[in-house]
Short mmCIF file of C-alpha atoms and ligand atoms in Angstrom, two decimals:
data_model
loop_
_atom_site.label_atom_id
_atom_site.label_comp_id
_atom_site.label_asym_id
_atom_site.label_seq_id
_atom_site.Cartn_x
_atom_site.Cartn_y
_atom_site.Cartn_z
CA UNK P 1 19.09 27.17 1.29
CA UNK P 2 18.07 29.62 -1.43
CA UNK P 3 14.54 29.56 -2.76
CA UNK P 4 14.55 28.84 -6.49
CA UNK P 5 12.82 30.96 -9.08
CA UNK P 6 9.73 29.40 -10.61
CA UNK P 7 10.84 26.25 -12.42
CA UNK P 8 9.21 24.51 -15.37
CA UNK P 9 8.26 21.17 -13.88
CA UNK P 10 6.90 18.21 -15.86
CA UNK P 11 5.14 15.49 -13.86
CA UNK P 12 4.51 12.12 -15.54
CA UNK P 13 1.53 10.30 -14.04
CA UNK P 14 -1.48 11.86 -12.29
CA UNK P 15 -2.02 9.25 -9.57
CA UNK P 16 -1.90 9.94 -5.84
CA UNK P 17 1.80 10.81 -6.09
CA UNK P 18 1.86 12.90 -9.29
CA UNK P 19 -1.37 14.76 -8.58
CA UNK P 20 -0.26 15.74 -5.06
CA UNK P 21 3.11 16.89 -6.39
CA UNK P 22 1.55 18.87 -9.27
CA UNK P 23 -0.88 20.63 -6.92
CA UNK P 24 1.84 21.47 -4.39
CA UNK P 25 4.29 22.67 -7.04
CA UNK P 26 1.67 24.90 -8.68
CA UNK P 27 0.75 26.35 -5.27
CA UNK P 28 4.48 27.05 -4.72
CA UNK P 29 4.52 29.13 -7.92
CA UNK P 30 6.12 26.71 -10.39
CA UNK P 31 4.95 26.24 -13.98
CA UNK P 32 3.67 22.68 -13.96
CA UNK P 33 2.71 20.37 -16.82
CA UNK P 34 1.03 17.15 -15.68
CA UNK P 35 1.03 14.37 -18.28
CA UNK P 36 -1.05 11.25 -17.80
CA UNK P 37 -2.45 8.45 -19.88
CA UNK P 38 -4.73 7.33 -17.04
CA UNK P 39 -7.43 8.86 -14.88
CA UNK P 40 -6.59 12.05 -13.01
CA UNK P 41 -6.25 10.65 -9.49
CA UNK P 42 -4.73 7.34 -10.65
CA UNK P 43 -5.77 3.98 -9.27
CA UNK P 44 -6.49 4.82 -5.61
CA UNK P 45 -9.81 6.69 -5.82
CA UNK P 46 -11.30 4.82 -8.79
CA UNK P 47 -9.87 1.31 -8.98
CA UNK P 48 -8.07 0.43 -5.74
CA UNK P 49 -8.20 1.88 -2.19
CA UNK P 50 -11.62 3.52 -2.27
CA UNK P 51 -13.70 0.90 -4.13
CA UNK P 52 -12.12 -1.95 -2.13
CA UNK P 53 -12.85 -0.24 1.18
CA UNK P 54 -16.38 0.59 0.03
CA UNK P 55 -17.00 -3.07 -0.82
CA UNK P 56 -15.54 -4.31 2.47
CA UNK P 57 -17.79 -1.91 4.32
CA UNK P 58 -20.86 -2.86 2.27
CA UNK P 59 -20.22 -6.59 2.83
CA UNK P 60 -19.85 -6.08 6.60
CA UNK P 61 -23.03 -3.99 6.65
CA UNK P 62 -24.98 -6.83 5.02
CA UNK P 63 -25.92 -4.93 1.85
CA UNK P 64 -27.00 -6.81 -1.27
CA UNK P 65 -24.44 -7.16 -4.07
CA UNK P 66 -26.27 -4.74 -6.37
CA UNK P 67 -26.58 -2.18 -3.60
CA UNK P 68 -22.89 -2.60 -2.75
CA UNK P 69 -21.84 -2.10 -6.37
CA UNK P 70 -23.92 1.10 -6.54
CA UNK P 71 -22.32 2.29 -3.28
CA UNK P 72 -18.83 1.41 -4.58
CA UNK P 73 -19.37 3.21 -7.88
CA UNK P 74 -20.68 6.29 -6.13
CA UNK P 75 -17.64 6.31 -3.81
CA UNK P 76 -15.39 5.91 -6.87
CA UNK P 77 -17.11 8.81 -8.72
CA UNK P 78 -18.18 6.28 -11.38
CA UNK P 79 -14.53 6.39 -12.50
CA UNK P 80 -15.15 9.87 -13.89
CA UNK P 81 -12.12 12.10 -13.29
CA UNK P 82 -13.51 15.40 -14.60
CA UNK P 83 -13.82 17.04 -11.17
CA UNK P 84 -10.20 16.18 -10.31
CA UNK P 85 -9.01 17.33 -13.74
CA UNK P 86 -10.88 20.64 -13.43
CA UNK P 87 -9.62 21.18 -9.87
CA UNK P 88 -5.96 20.69 -10.73
CA UNK P 89 -6.23 22.94 -13.80
CA UNK P 90 -7.92 25.64 -11.72
CA UNK P 91 -4.74 25.70 -9.63
CA UNK P 92 -2.78 26.61 -12.76
CA UNK P 93 -1.50 23.17 -13.78
CA UNK P 94 -1.43 22.41 -17.50
CA UNK P 95 -2.95 18.95 -17.96
CA UNK P 96 -1.88 16.90 -20.98
CA UNK P 97 -3.61 13.61 -21.66
CA UNK P 98 -1.11 11.33 -23.37
CA UNK P 99 1.79 8.94 -22.96
CA UNK P 100 5.14 10.50 -22.08
CA UNK P 101 8.73 9.42 -22.59
CA UNK P 102 12.04 11.26 -22.30
CA UNK P 103 13.14 12.73 -25.65
CA UNK P 104 16.24 14.60 -24.48
CA UNK P 105 17.81 16.26 -21.43
CA UNK P 106 15.04 18.83 -20.87
CA UNK P 107 12.31 17.52 -23.16
CA UNK P 108 9.49 15.01 -22.99
CA UNK P 109 7.83 13.50 -26.02
CA UNK P 110 4.11 12.99 -25.43
CA UNK P 111 1.94 10.83 -27.66
CA UNK P 112 -1.47 12.50 -27.58
CA UNK P 113 -4.71 11.79 -29.37
CA UNK P 114 -3.99 12.42 -33.02
CA UNK P 115 -0.28 13.14 -32.78
CA UNK P 116 2.68 14.08 -30.68
CA UNK P 117 3.82 17.11 -28.74
CA UNK P 118 6.81 18.14 -26.68
CA UNK P 119 6.96 19.37 -23.10
CA UNK P 120 10.03 21.29 -21.94
CA UNK P 121 11.12 21.06 -18.31
CA UNK P 122 13.79 22.13 -15.84
CA UNK P 123 12.74 19.47 -13.32
CA UNK P 124 10.99 16.16 -14.01
CA UNK P 125 8.87 14.21 -11.52
CA UNK P 126 8.33 10.55 -12.43
CA UNK P 127 5.13 9.23 -10.82
CA UNK P 128 4.04 6.47 -13.20
CA UNK P 129 2.93 3.96 -10.57
CA UNK P 130 3.03 0.18 -10.94
CA UNK P 131 0.95 -2.32 -12.90
CA UNK P 132 -0.27 -5.80 -11.95
CA UNK P 133 2.07 -8.65 -12.85
CA UNK P 134 0.85 -11.97 -14.20
CA UNK P 135 2.37 -15.05 -12.56
CA UNK P 136 3.94 -17.64 -14.87
CA UNK P 137 1.12 -20.18 -14.67
CA UNK P 138 0.57 -22.47 -17.60
CA UNK P 139 -2.63 -21.62 -19.45
CA UNK P 140 -3.44 -18.47 -17.47
CA UNK P 141 -3.41 -16.21 -20.52
CA UNK P 142 -6.08 -18.34 -22.16
CA UNK P 143 -8.80 -17.93 -19.50
CA UNK P 144 -9.60 -14.22 -19.36
CA UNK P 145 -8.47 -13.72 -15.76
CA UNK P 146 -9.22 -10.57 -13.77
CA UNK P 147 -6.89 -8.23 -11.91
CA UNK P 148 -8.05 -6.20 -8.89
CA UNK P 149 -8.99 -3.38 -11.30
CA UNK P 150 -11.53 -5.63 -13.02
CA UNK P 151 -12.80 -6.97 -9.71
CA UNK P 152 -13.34 -3.46 -8.35
CA UNK P 153 -14.95 -1.90 -11.40
CA UNK P 154 -17.18 -4.60 -12.94
CA UNK P 155 -20.76 -5.20 -11.84
CA UNK P 156 -20.61 -9.02 -11.78
CA UNK P 157 -20.17 -11.24 -8.73
CA UNK P 158 -18.23 -14.42 -9.54
CA UNK P 159 -19.78 -17.50 -7.93
CA UNK P 160 -16.60 -19.50 -7.39
CA UNK P 161 -13.57 -17.24 -7.74
CA UNK P 162 -10.05 -18.56 -7.32
CA UNK P 163 -7.77 -15.76 -6.14
CA UNK P 164 -4.05 -16.20 -6.78
CA UNK P 165 -2.00 -14.22 -4.24
CA UNK P 166 -2.54 -13.90 -0.49
CA UNK P 167 -1.09 -10.41 0.00
CA UNK P 168 -3.17 -7.42 1.17
CA UNK P 169 -5.14 -7.18 -2.10
CA UNK P 170 -5.90 -10.91 -2.33
CA UNK P 171 -7.04 -11.04 1.32
CA UNK P 172 -9.32 -8.02 0.93
CA UNK P 173 -10.86 -9.36 -2.29
CA UNK P 174 -11.41 -12.78 -0.69
CA UNK P 175 -13.30 -11.21 2.21
CA UNK P 176 -15.36 -9.03 -0.14
CA UNK P 177 -16.51 -11.93 -2.33
CA UNK P 178 -17.09 -14.32 0.59
CA UNK P 179 -19.13 -11.58 2.29
CA UNK P 180 -21.55 -11.70 -0.64
CA UNK P 181 -21.85 -15.47 -0.56
CA UNK P 182 -19.29 -16.49 -3.19
CA UNK P 183 -17.42 -19.76 -2.80
CA UNK P 184 -13.87 -18.34 -2.63
CA UNK P 185 -10.51 -20.14 -2.83
CA UNK P 186 -7.49 -18.03 -1.87
CA UNK P 187 -4.11 -19.40 -2.94
CA UNK P 188 -0.73 -18.30 -1.58
CA UNK P 189 2.60 -19.87 -2.50
CA UNK P 190 4.33 -18.90 0.77
CA UNK P 191 3.67 -20.68 4.07
CA UNK P 192 1.24 -18.06 5.37
CA UNK P 193 -0.95 -15.26 4.07
CA UNK P 194 0.55 -11.74 4.08
CA UNK P 195 4.02 -13.29 3.73
CA UNK P 196 5.85 -10.00 4.24
CA UNK P 197 4.53 -9.78 7.79
CA UNK P 198 5.22 -12.03 10.81
CA UNK P 199 3.47 -15.41 10.53
CA UNK P 200 0.93 -14.78 13.30
CA UNK P 201 -0.56 -11.91 11.27
CA UNK P 202 -1.33 -13.99 8.19
CA UNK P 203 -2.43 -16.95 10.30
CA UNK P 204 -4.99 -14.86 12.17
CA UNK P 205 -6.30 -13.33 8.95
CA UNK P 206 -6.49 -16.83 7.41
CA UNK P 207 -8.54 -18.03 10.40
CA UNK P 208 -10.92 -15.07 10.05
CA UNK P 209 -11.29 -15.64 6.30
CA UNK P 210 -11.91 -19.36 6.88
CA UNK P 211 -14.65 -18.52 9.41
CA UNK P 212 -16.23 -16.41 6.65
CA UNK P 213 -16.23 -19.42 4.31
CA UNK P 214 -13.02 -18.78 2.34
CA UNK P 215 -10.95 -21.82 1.50
CA UNK P 216 -7.38 -20.71 2.23
CA UNK P 217 -4.59 -22.72 0.57
CA UNK P 218 -1.10 -21.66 1.66
CA UNK P 219 2.18 -23.19 0.54
CA UNK P 220 0.42 -23.90 -2.74
CA UNK P 221 1.15 -22.74 -6.28
CA UNK P 222 -1.30 -22.94 -9.15
CA UNK P 223 0.34 -25.32 -11.62
CA UNK P 224 -1.92 -24.94 -14.60
CA UNK P 225 -5.18 -23.28 -15.58
CA UNK P 226 -7.30 -24.90 -18.28
CA UNK P 227 -10.26 -23.22 -19.97
CA UNK P 228 -13.59 -25.05 -19.97
CA UNK P 229 -16.80 -23.60 -21.40
CA UNK P 230 -18.23 -20.03 -21.19
CA UNK P 231 -15.13 -18.43 -19.66
CA UNK P 232 -14.93 -20.96 -16.82
CA UNK P 233 -11.70 -22.75 -15.97
CA UNK P 234 -10.17 -25.54 -13.95
CA UNK P 235 -7.21 -24.65 -11.74
CA UNK P 236 -4.75 -27.36 -10.80
CA UNK P 237 -3.76 -26.84 -7.16
CA UNK P 238 -1.57 -29.47 -5.51
CA UNK P 239 -2.97 -31.95 -8.01
CA UNK P 240 -6.54 -31.05 -7.00
CA UNK P 241 -8.73 -29.75 -9.84
CA UNK P 242 -10.79 -26.73 -8.76
CA UNK P 243 -13.54 -25.48 -11.06
CA UNK P 244 -13.93 -21.72 -11.12
CA UNK P 245 -15.96 -19.17 -13.04
CA UNK P 246 -13.24 -16.53 -12.53
CA UNK P 247 -9.50 -16.57 -11.86
CA UNK P 248 -8.32 -13.43 -10.11
CA UNK P 249 -4.65 -12.47 -10.10
CA UNK P 250 -3.29 -10.51 -7.13
CA UNK P 251 0.34 -11.59 -7.19
CA UNK P 252 2.13 -8.26 -7.05
CA UNK P 253 2.97 -5.25 -9.15
CA UNK P 254 5.82 -4.01 -11.29
CA UNK P 255 6.90 -0.35 -11.53
CA UNK P 256 5.90 1.26 -14.83
CA UNK P 257 9.24 2.36 -16.26
CA UNK P 258 9.31 0.45 -19.56
CA UNK P 259 9.46 2.83 -22.50
CA UNK P 260 10.06 5.96 -20.41
CA UNK P 261 13.71 6.18 -21.59
CA UNK P 262 14.79 7.47 -18.20
CA UNK P 263 18.35 6.26 -18.84
CA UNK P 264 18.75 9.33 -21.08
CA UNK P 265 18.71 11.34 -17.84
CA UNK P 266 21.12 9.11 -15.93
CA UNK P 267 18.37 7.51 -13.82
CA UNK P 268 19.14 4.07 -12.35
CA UNK P 269 16.56 1.30 -12.18
CA UNK P 270 16.53 -1.79 -9.96
CA UNK P 271 16.29 -5.25 -11.57
CA UNK P 272 12.56 -5.08 -10.84
CA UNK P 273 12.29 -1.82 -12.82
CA UNK P 274 11.89 0.56 -9.85
CA UNK P 275 13.47 4.01 -9.98
CA UNK P 276 16.34 4.29 -7.49
CA UNK P 277 16.04 7.44 -5.37
CA UNK P 278 17.78 8.99 -2.39
CA UNK P 279 16.05 10.21 0.76
CA UNK P 280 15.09 13.49 -0.98
CA UNK P 281 13.33 11.42 -3.70
CA UNK P 282 16.00 12.53 -6.19
CA UNK P 283 16.80 10.04 -8.97
CA UNK P 284 19.36 12.18 -10.85
CA UNK P 285 20.10 15.91 -11.24
CA UNK P 286 16.71 17.59 -11.71
CA UNK P 287 14.88 14.23 -11.82
CA UNK P 288 12.65 13.05 -8.98
CA UNK P 289 10.55 9.93 -8.49
CA UNK P 290 7.67 9.27 -6.11
CA UNK P 291 4.93 6.73 -5.44
CA UNK P 292 4.70 3.09 -6.49
CA UNK P 293 7.28 3.55 -9.27
CA UNK P 294 9.93 3.69 -6.51
CA UNK P 295 8.69 0.36 -5.01
CA UNK P 296 9.68 1.45 -1.50
CA UNK P 297 6.26 1.28 0.15
CA UNK P 298 3.22 0.79 -2.10
CA UNK P 299 0.75 2.95 -0.21
CA UNK P 300 -1.12 6.15 -0.97
CA UNK P 301 -0.05 7.74 2.32
CA UNK P 302 3.61 7.21 1.37
CA UNK P 303 3.04 8.55 -2.15
CA UNK P 304 1.59 11.71 -0.59
CA UNK P 305 4.51 12.03 1.82
CA UNK P 306 7.04 11.70 -1.00
CA UNK P 307 5.11 14.26 -3.07
CA UNK P 308 5.36 16.76 -0.22
CA UNK P 309 9.13 16.21 -0.06
CA UNK P 310 9.54 16.79 -3.78
CA UNK P 311 7.60 20.05 -3.63
CA UNK P 312 9.90 21.31 -0.87
CA UNK P 313 13.06 20.03 -2.52
CA UNK P 314 12.28 21.51 -5.95
CA UNK P 315 11.27 24.81 -4.38
CA UNK P 316 14.46 24.84 -2.35
CA UNK P 317 13.35 26.52 0.88
CA UNK P 318 14.77 23.66 2.92
CA UNK P 319 15.71 20.04 2.34
CA UNK P 320 12.98 17.52 3.14
CA UNK P 321 14.26 13.97 3.68
CA UNK P 322 11.76 11.11 3.86
CA UNK P 323 12.07 8.08 6.10
CA UNK P 324 10.09 4.95 5.19
CA UNK P 325 10.78 3.27 8.54
CA UNK P 326 7.54 4.51 10.08
CA UNK P 327 5.18 3.87 7.13
CA UNK P 328 2.13 1.89 8.29
CA UNK P 329 1.32 -1.29 6.35
CA UNK P 330 -2.40 -1.89 6.50
CA UNK P 331 -4.93 -4.49 5.40
CA UNK P 332 -8.58 -3.58 5.86
CA UNK P 333 -9.96 -7.04 6.41
CA UNK P 334 -12.00 -7.73 9.54
CA UNK P 335 -10.01 -8.09 11.74
CA UNK P 336 -7.76 -5.40 10.31
CA UNK P 337 -3.97 -5.49 10.11
CA UNK P 338 -1.49 -2.74 10.81
CA UNK P 339 2.26 -3.29 10.91
CA UNK P 340 5.09 -0.79 11.07
CA UNK P 341 8.86 -0.72 11.27
CA UNK P 342 11.21 -3.64 11.82
CA UNK P 343 9.31 -6.85 12.61
CA UNK P 344 11.60 -9.86 12.08
CA UNK P 345 9.76 -13.15 12.63
CA UNK P 346 12.55 -15.68 13.02
CA UNK P 347 13.78 -15.73 16.67
CA UNK P 348 17.36 -15.98 15.38
CA UNK P 349 16.89 -12.77 13.37
CA UNK P 350 15.35 -11.05 16.39
CA UNK P 351 18.35 -12.05 18.54
CA UNK P 352 20.89 -11.18 15.82
CA UNK P 353 19.42 -7.68 15.57
CA UNK P 354 19.69 -7.32 19.37
CA UNK P 355 15.92 -6.91 19.68
CA UNK P 356 13.34 -8.23 22.12
CA UNK P 357 9.78 -9.15 21.15
CA UNK P 358 6.67 -9.21 23.32
CA UNK P 359 3.00 -9.64 22.53
CA UNK P 360 -0.47 -10.07 23.93
CA UNK P 361 -3.73 -11.55 22.66
CA UNK P 362 -6.49 -8.96 22.50
CA UNK P 363 -8.90 -11.17 24.44
CA UNK P 364 -6.53 -10.92 27.44
CA UNK P 365 -7.44 -7.24 27.68
CA UNK P 366 -10.38 -5.80 29.59
CA UNK P 367 -11.67 -4.50 26.24
CA UNK P 368 -11.59 -8.03 24.91
CA UNK P 369 -14.02 -9.11 27.63
CA UNK P 370 -16.59 -6.45 26.80
CA UNK P 371 -16.29 -6.39 23.00
CA UNK P 372 -17.78 -9.17 20.90
CA UNK P 373 -15.07 -8.66 18.30
CA UNK P 374 -11.96 -9.57 20.25
CA UNK P 375 -9.97 -11.70 17.81
CA UNK P 376 -6.45 -10.51 17.46
CA UNK P 377 -3.01 -9.97 18.80
CA UNK P 378 -0.40 -7.25 18.97
CA UNK P 379 3.35 -7.73 19.13
CA UNK P 380 6.05 -5.11 19.55
CA UNK P 381 9.79 -5.25 18.86
CA UNK P 382 12.05 -3.23 21.17
CA UNK P 383 15.69 -2.25 21.11
CA UNK P 384 16.96 -2.51 24.70
CA UNK P 385 20.23 -0.74 23.86
CA UNK P 386 18.47 2.38 22.70
CA UNK P 387 15.30 2.14 24.75
CA UNK P 388 13.04 2.34 21.69
CA UNK P 389 10.18 0.47 20.06
CA UNK P 390 11.39 -0.28 16.53
CA UNK P 391 8.43 -2.21 15.15
CA UNK P 392 4.91 -3.42 15.75
CA UNK P 393 2.41 -5.81 14.20
CA UNK P 394 -1.26 -6.06 15.09
CA UNK P 395 -4.35 -7.90 13.94
CA UNK P 396 -7.60 -6.79 15.51
CA UNK P 397 -10.75 -4.72 15.26
CA UNK P 398 -9.77 -1.31 13.89
CA UNK P 399 -6.06 -2.04 14.33
CA UNK P 400 -5.52 0.38 11.41
CA UNK P 401 -6.64 3.19 13.72
CA UNK P 402 -5.22 2.36 17.15
CA UNK P 403 -1.78 1.23 15.93
CA UNK P 404 -0.95 4.82 15.07
CA UNK P 405 0.47 5.25 18.56
CA UNK P 406 3.17 2.76 17.52
CA UNK P 407 3.48 4.35 14.09
CA UNK P 408 4.34 7.62 15.84
CA UNK P 409 6.67 5.88 18.30
CA UNK P 410 8.64 4.18 15.52
CA UNK P 411 8.72 7.24 13.28
CA UNK P 412 9.63 9.79 15.96
CA UNK P 413 11.80 7.42 18.05
CA UNK P 414 9.69 8.02 21.13
CA UNK P 415 11.61 6.65 24.14
CA UNK P 416 10.19 3.54 25.81
CA UNK P 417 10.23 5.57 29.02
CA UNK P 418 7.71 8.00 27.50
CA UNK P 419 5.50 5.20 26.24
CA UNK P 420 5.60 3.58 29.69
CA UNK P 421 4.53 6.84 31.31
CA UNK P 422 1.71 7.38 28.81
CA UNK P 423 -1.71 6.72 30.35
CA UNK P 424 -3.86 4.51 28.12
CA UNK P 425 -7.61 4.83 28.52
CA UNK P 426 -9.46 1.91 30.09
CA UNK P 427 -10.82 -0.25 28.51
CA UNK P 428 -9.31 0.30 25.03
CA UNK P 429 -7.24 -1.82 22.66
CA UNK P 430 -4.37 0.63 23.23
CA UNK P 431 -4.05 -0.69 26.76
CA UNK P 432 -2.15 -3.53 25.08
CA UNK P 433 0.55 -1.02 24.16
CA UNK P 434 0.93 0.03 27.80
CA UNK P 435 1.25 -3.58 28.94
CA UNK P 436 3.77 -4.58 26.29
CA UNK P 437 6.01 -1.53 26.61
CA UNK P 438 6.24 -2.24 30.37
CA UNK P 439 7.53 -5.70 29.50
CA UNK P 440 9.94 -4.34 26.90
CA UNK P 441 11.17 -1.79 29.42
CA UNK P 442 11.89 -4.60 31.88
CA UNK P 443 14.27 -6.05 29.30
CA UNK P 444 15.89 -2.69 28.80
CA UNK P 445 18.45 -1.72 31.42
CA UNK P 446 17.73 1.67 32.91
CA UNK P 447 15.66 2.91 29.97
CA UNK P 448 12.71 3.77 32.24
CA UNK P 449 14.89 6.39 33.84
CA UNK P 450 15.83 7.86 30.49
CA UNK P 451 13.74 10.66 29.08
CA UNK P 452 15.91 11.40 26.04
CA UNK P 453 15.87 9.13 23.00
CA UNK P 454 19.18 7.36 22.44
CA UNK P 455 20.93 8.22 19.19
CA UNK P 456 21.58 5.75 16.41
CA UNK P 457 19.91 4.12 13.47
CA UNK P 458 17.72 1.07 13.10
CA UNK P 459 17.76 -0.86 9.91
C1 FAD J 501 -6.82 -3.15 -4.85
C2 FAD J 501 -5.91 -2.16 -4.20
C3 FAD J 501 -6.23 -1.61 -2.98
C4 FAD J 501 -5.38 -0.69 -2.38
N1 FAD J 501 -5.73 -0.18 -1.17
C5 FAD J 501 -4.91 0.72 -0.58
C6 FAD J 501 -5.27 1.30 0.66
O1 FAD J 501 -6.32 0.99 1.23
N2 FAD J 501 -4.45 2.23 1.22
C7 FAD J 501 -3.28 2.60 0.59
O2 FAD J 501 -2.56 3.45 1.13
N3 FAD J 501 -2.91 2.07 -0.60
C8 FAD J 501 -3.70 1.14 -1.18
N4 FAD J 501 -3.36 0.64 -2.41
C9 FAD J 501 -2.12 1.13 -3.05
C10 FAD J 501 -2.35 2.50 -3.73
O3 FAD J 501 -3.43 2.40 -4.63
C11 FAD J 501 -1.07 2.92 -4.46
O4 FAD J 501 0.02 2.88 -3.57
C12 FAD J 501 -1.18 4.36 -5.00
O5 FAD J 501 -2.37 4.55 -5.69
C13 FAD J 501 0.01 4.62 -5.93
O6 FAD J 501 -0.11 5.89 -6.52
P1 FAD J 501 0.86 6.31 -7.70
O7 FAD J 501 0.59 7.75 -7.96
O8 FAD J 501 2.25 5.91 -7.41
O9 FAD J 501 0.42 5.42 -8.96
P2 FAD J 501 -0.93 5.38 -9.84
O10 FAD J 501 -2.14 5.73 -9.04
O11 FAD J 501 -0.91 4.06 -10.53
O12 FAD J 501 -0.73 6.54 -10.92
C14 FAD J 501 0.23 6.47 -11.93
C15 FAD J 501 -0.38 7.00 -13.21
O13 FAD J 501 0.66 7.22 -14.17
C16 FAD J 501 0.15 6.93 -15.46
N5 FAD J 501 1.27 6.62 -16.35
C17 FAD J 501 2.10 5.56 -16.31
N6 FAD J 501 3.03 5.64 -17.30
C18 FAD J 501 2.77 6.80 -17.97
C19 FAD J 501 3.38 7.45 -19.09
N7 FAD J 501 4.46 6.94 -19.71
N8 FAD J 501 2.85 8.61 -19.53
C20 FAD J 501 1.77 9.16 -18.91
N9 FAD J 501 1.16 8.58 -17.85
C21 FAD J 501 1.65 7.42 -17.38
C22 FAD J 501 -0.75 5.71 -15.22
O14 FAD J 501 -1.72 5.56 -16.23
C23 FAD J 501 -1.37 6.06 -13.86
O15 FAD J 501 -2.62 6.68 -14.01
C24 FAD J 501 -4.18 -0.30 -3.03
C25 FAD J 501 -3.86 -0.84 -4.27
C26 FAD J 501 -4.70 -1.75 -4.86
C27 FAD J 501 -4.35 -2.30 -6.22
#
């Protein structure tokens, strides 16, 4: 691989993905122009990850609402991006505040305050993120609903919020509001919360939310929302009329590709508007895409990983291929959730994939007997043919931290034999891993004797 001369690189979007790429590319000696119409840093530090985690922490610590909001705003730098903007420019990146679209093969058109300008590029990095989608509920547009951005940046505490969407964002917001005494209803159309994960995960989170006073309604769709007085509304749920002072929408996101004119560069989009990329994050010759706009794994840690790959691949020292199989999927409720890899729920799907599945409740562990917070369960999916753990799902105190052993095992294809031989400290939650991998190994002919990972792919 030959290292390229300094390229002119344009990056659209200065969120987690675009900012990390711009910094890395500038450090590698490229001439970088970073164009954004949002805050430098994107949603994560100001409107998403950081303020939501700050509020969850403040609720658990028993702070007052006003105190929590002050803590949240401090953690989110009061949504002031000047430090980040200065820092990236000090590294040599040209920052352009405006809205970009593709004008021609090597040219962007950027609508800036008071006019338009052009940005020339050899390579283009698309990192425009994703925006909240509004579900097709009759009357919703007429009631001034909030998205998570509103919920995490406004100072007011709704008294009776109805949250539509029981994914990670809806569950976290429900726990935040309930923690400050609000009368929360959380509505999910699928049969369990966190519908992309195995059922036990969402069921355990639902039980924890219910203990905290949240009314969880699964298998339920909002039929209609009708405005009443002073911004309040009535939501029709299964024929029941629920009065609310705030409807909150957390029903998913759509990649921001409308109006970018990427087709001029031969870029393909999925039906949902995501940029199609290969494992180098390449979308077309000289065009790269990273972060939520690729809709592969909507997490900051994955955006950062993709950014690192693009820096390497544009610079050309080596080829960096990314693998989403080992990306952790976390929810920071209490108990927390962390899932990774292949985790089919239906026993027929498990059998069809040739996998075995084993699990243990956390209160069956020694740690569970000495820790007041022992709600939870961990399950692992193993491939007996190859002697590997291919997936894991856990709900439990700090599962986001201790599941990283399984994150590493799935990502690096650590042999079951190695996991079996690993000594887990007593009494920790990770002891569960030791117990389960022993059981998986029993289902796996001869894999305990194997020290080399078997070859092959999991999908
Ligand atoms: C409530 C909430 C909590 C979350 N918590 C976590 C968490 O705890 N951990 C985690 O890993 N992830 C979390 N996420 C997900 C995480 O925030 C995203 O995965 C990550 O921020 C995506 O970064 P990005 O750079 O792809 O997009 P963004 O941060 O959205 O940045 C894209 C930027 O591009 C700009 N842009 C778009 N189009 C144009 C254009 N045409 N011209 C110029 N600029 C443009 C946008 O204005 C935006 O600022 C959370 C998300 C939400 C909503």
